[in-house]
Tab-separated table of C-alpha atoms in Angstrom:
chain	number	residue	atom	x	y	z
A	1	ALA	CA	70.654	78.466	118.680
A	2	GLU	CA	69.107	80.691	121.363
A	3	THR	CA	66.709	82.349	118.866
A	4	GLY	CA	65.494	79.091	117.338
A	5	GLY	CA	67.179	80.066	114.091
A	6	LEU	CA	65.281	83.344	113.663
A	7	PHE	CA	68.438	85.457	113.682
A	8	TYR	CA	72.090	85.529	114.705
A	9	SER	CA	73.766	88.687	116.044
A	10	PHE	CA	77.470	89.052	116.651
A	11	GLU	CA	80.129	91.692	117.076
A	12	HIS	CA	83.183	92.020	114.821
A	13	ARG	CA	85.445	93.653	117.409
A	14	ASP	CA	88.737	95.537	116.908
A	15	MET	CA	89.025	94.910	113.174
A	16	SER	CA	92.054	96.162	111.297
A	17	LYS	CA	91.752	97.422	107.721
A	18	GLY	CA	90.038	95.106	105.265
A	19	GLY	CA	87.043	92.810	105.127
A	20	PRO	CA	85.533	89.715	103.521
A	21	PRO	CA	85.423	88.967	99.805
A	22	ARG	CA	82.473	90.147	97.713
A	23	HIS	CA	79.787	87.547	98.335
A	24	VAL	CA	76.090	86.830	98.279
A	25	HIS	CA	73.837	85.199	100.875
A	26	HIS	CA	71.287	82.983	99.162
A	27	GLU	CA	68.937	82.624	102.139
A	28	GLN	CA	69.754	85.396	104.621
A	29	ASP	CA	69.334	89.133	104.986
A	30	GLU	CA	72.193	90.928	106.718
A	31	TRP	CA	72.139	94.121	108.792
A	32	PHE	CA	75.227	96.064	109.931
A	33	TYR	CA	75.611	98.691	112.662
A	34	VAL	CA	78.919	100.542	113.062
A	35	ILE	CA	80.007	100.882	116.672
A	36	ARG	CA	83.489	102.277	116.036
A	37	GLY	CA	85.645	103.187	113.055
A	38	ARG	CA	84.922	103.920	109.406
A	39	PHE	CA	83.706	101.302	106.928
A	40	VAL	CA	83.017	101.201	103.214
A	41	PHE	CA	80.200	98.958	101.999
A	42	GLU	CA	79.126	97.992	98.518
A	43	VAL	CA	75.648	96.510	98.200
A	44	GLY	CA	74.730	95.737	94.614
A	45	ASP	CA	75.950	98.723	92.577
A	46	ALA	CA	75.709	101.218	95.456
A	47	ARG	CA	78.656	102.308	97.614
A	48	TYR	CA	78.310	103.662	101.160
A	49	GLU	CA	80.686	105.032	103.777
A	50	LEU	CA	79.551	104.445	107.352
A	51	THR	CA	80.817	105.666	110.707
A	52	ALA	CA	79.766	105.115	114.327
A	53	GLY	CA	75.992	105.094	114.676
A	54	ASP	CA	75.272	104.308	111.009
A	55	SER	CA	73.543	101.134	109.867
A	56	LEU	CA	72.985	99.382	106.548
A	57	PHE	CA	70.806	96.554	105.269
A	58	ALA	CA	72.052	94.014	102.690
A	59	PRO	CA	69.155	91.900	101.396
A	60	ARG	CA	69.609	88.237	100.509
A	61	GLY	CA	70.459	87.620	96.891
A	62	ILE	CA	72.262	90.967	96.484
A	63	PRO	CA	76.077	90.823	96.194
A	64	HIS	CA	77.900	92.831	98.820
A	65	ALA	CA	81.263	93.463	100.435
A	66	TRP	CA	82.574	95.707	103.164
A	67	ALA	CA	85.880	96.796	104.635
A	68	CYS	CA	87.173	98.699	107.630
A	69	VAL	CA	89.030	101.691	106.175
A	70	SER	CA	89.884	103.727	109.272
A	71	ASP	CA	93.306	103.935	110.870
A	72	GLU	CA	91.693	103.078	114.193
A	73	ARG	CA	90.337	99.567	114.651
A	74	GLY	CA	86.679	99.186	113.809
A	75	THR	CA	83.790	97.361	115.417
A	76	LEU	CA	80.591	96.220	113.693
A	77	LEU	CA	77.444	94.691	115.100
A	78	THR	CA	76.003	92.329	112.487
A	79	THR	CA	72.711	90.435	112.377
A	80	VAL	CA	71.687	87.800	109.838
A	81	SER	CA	68.164	86.464	109.457
A	82	PRO	CA	67.298	83.675	109.398
A	83	ALA	CA	70.347	82.328	111.189
A	84	GLY	CA	70.805	79.208	109.077
A	85	THR	CA	74.344	77.918	109.624
A	86	PHE	CA	75.877	81.386	109.960
A	87	GLU	CA	76.754	80.927	113.630
A	88	ARG	CA	78.725	77.811	112.738
A	89	PHE	CA	80.375	79.686	109.836
A	90	ILE	CA	81.561	82.499	112.116
A	91	LEU	CA	82.792	80.143	114.839
A	92	GLU	CA	84.673	77.952	112.356
A	93	THR	CA	86.248	80.797	110.388
A	94	THR	CA	87.513	82.574	113.492
A	95	GLU	CA	89.407	79.508	114.758
A	96	HIS	CA	92.249	79.797	112.220
A	97	ALA	CA	95.720	80.633	113.549
A	98	GLN	CA	96.523	82.144	110.145
A	99	LEU	CA	94.408	83.440	107.288
A	100	PRO	CA	92.863	80.641	105.236
A	101	SER	CA	93.628	80.351	101.524
A	102	PRO	CA	91.138	81.801	99.018
A	103	GLU	CA	90.079	78.230	98.185
A	104	GLU	CA	89.389	77.472	101.863
A	105	VAL	CA	87.401	80.712	102.176
A	106	THR	CA	85.313	79.820	99.113
A	107	ARG	CA	84.593	76.329	100.491
A	108	ALA	CA	83.563	77.751	103.882
A	109	PHE	CA	81.177	80.237	102.250
A	110	GLU	CA	79.656	77.582	99.981
A	111	ALA	CA	79.167	75.143	102.866
A	112	ASN	CA	77.051	77.796	104.601
A	113	GLY	CA	74.698	79.029	101.873
A	114	MET	CA	76.831	81.807	100.399
A	115	SER	CA	78.895	82.281	97.258
A	116	VAL	CA	82.145	84.219	96.887
A	117	LEU	CA	81.855	86.489	93.852
A	118	GLY	CA	85.091	88.445	93.939
A	119	PRO	CA	87.981	89.761	95.997
A	120	PRO	CA	87.670	91.933	99.109
A	121	LEU	CA	87.303	95.690	98.634
A	122	LYS	CA	90.611	97.466	98.129
A	123	VAL	CA	91.579	99.545	101.148
C-alpha cells in the first residue's frame, strides 16, 4: 500500500527446507535476493543454486519454483512488481496455524493472480 501498488518487498525469514509449489504469476515480475542459506530455483527450464549475496529475476508468465536446501535456516528478500494483491496473499497465507491443504494453497494462489502448476521442488 505504501508504494501505491508499484511493488511489494518482504523478507522470508528463518525458512526451513522447502518452498512453494511450482507456479506462475500472470501479472507480476518477481525478484529474489538471498540473505542467508542456500536455495535452489527453477525458472522456466533453467535451474540455479543461490547463496548469500546472489539474486535472481523471475519474469511474469514464466513458471518457477524455489526451495531452501541448506541445513541452516534461510532468508530471502523478495520483491514483486506491480504489487497487485500479493501483500494480501502473503499476509493471509502466513496466518495459518498449520500448513494448508494443497486445495487451499491452489485457491489462495488463484485468488491472487497466480496459478499452481506442480508440486514444490524436492529437497
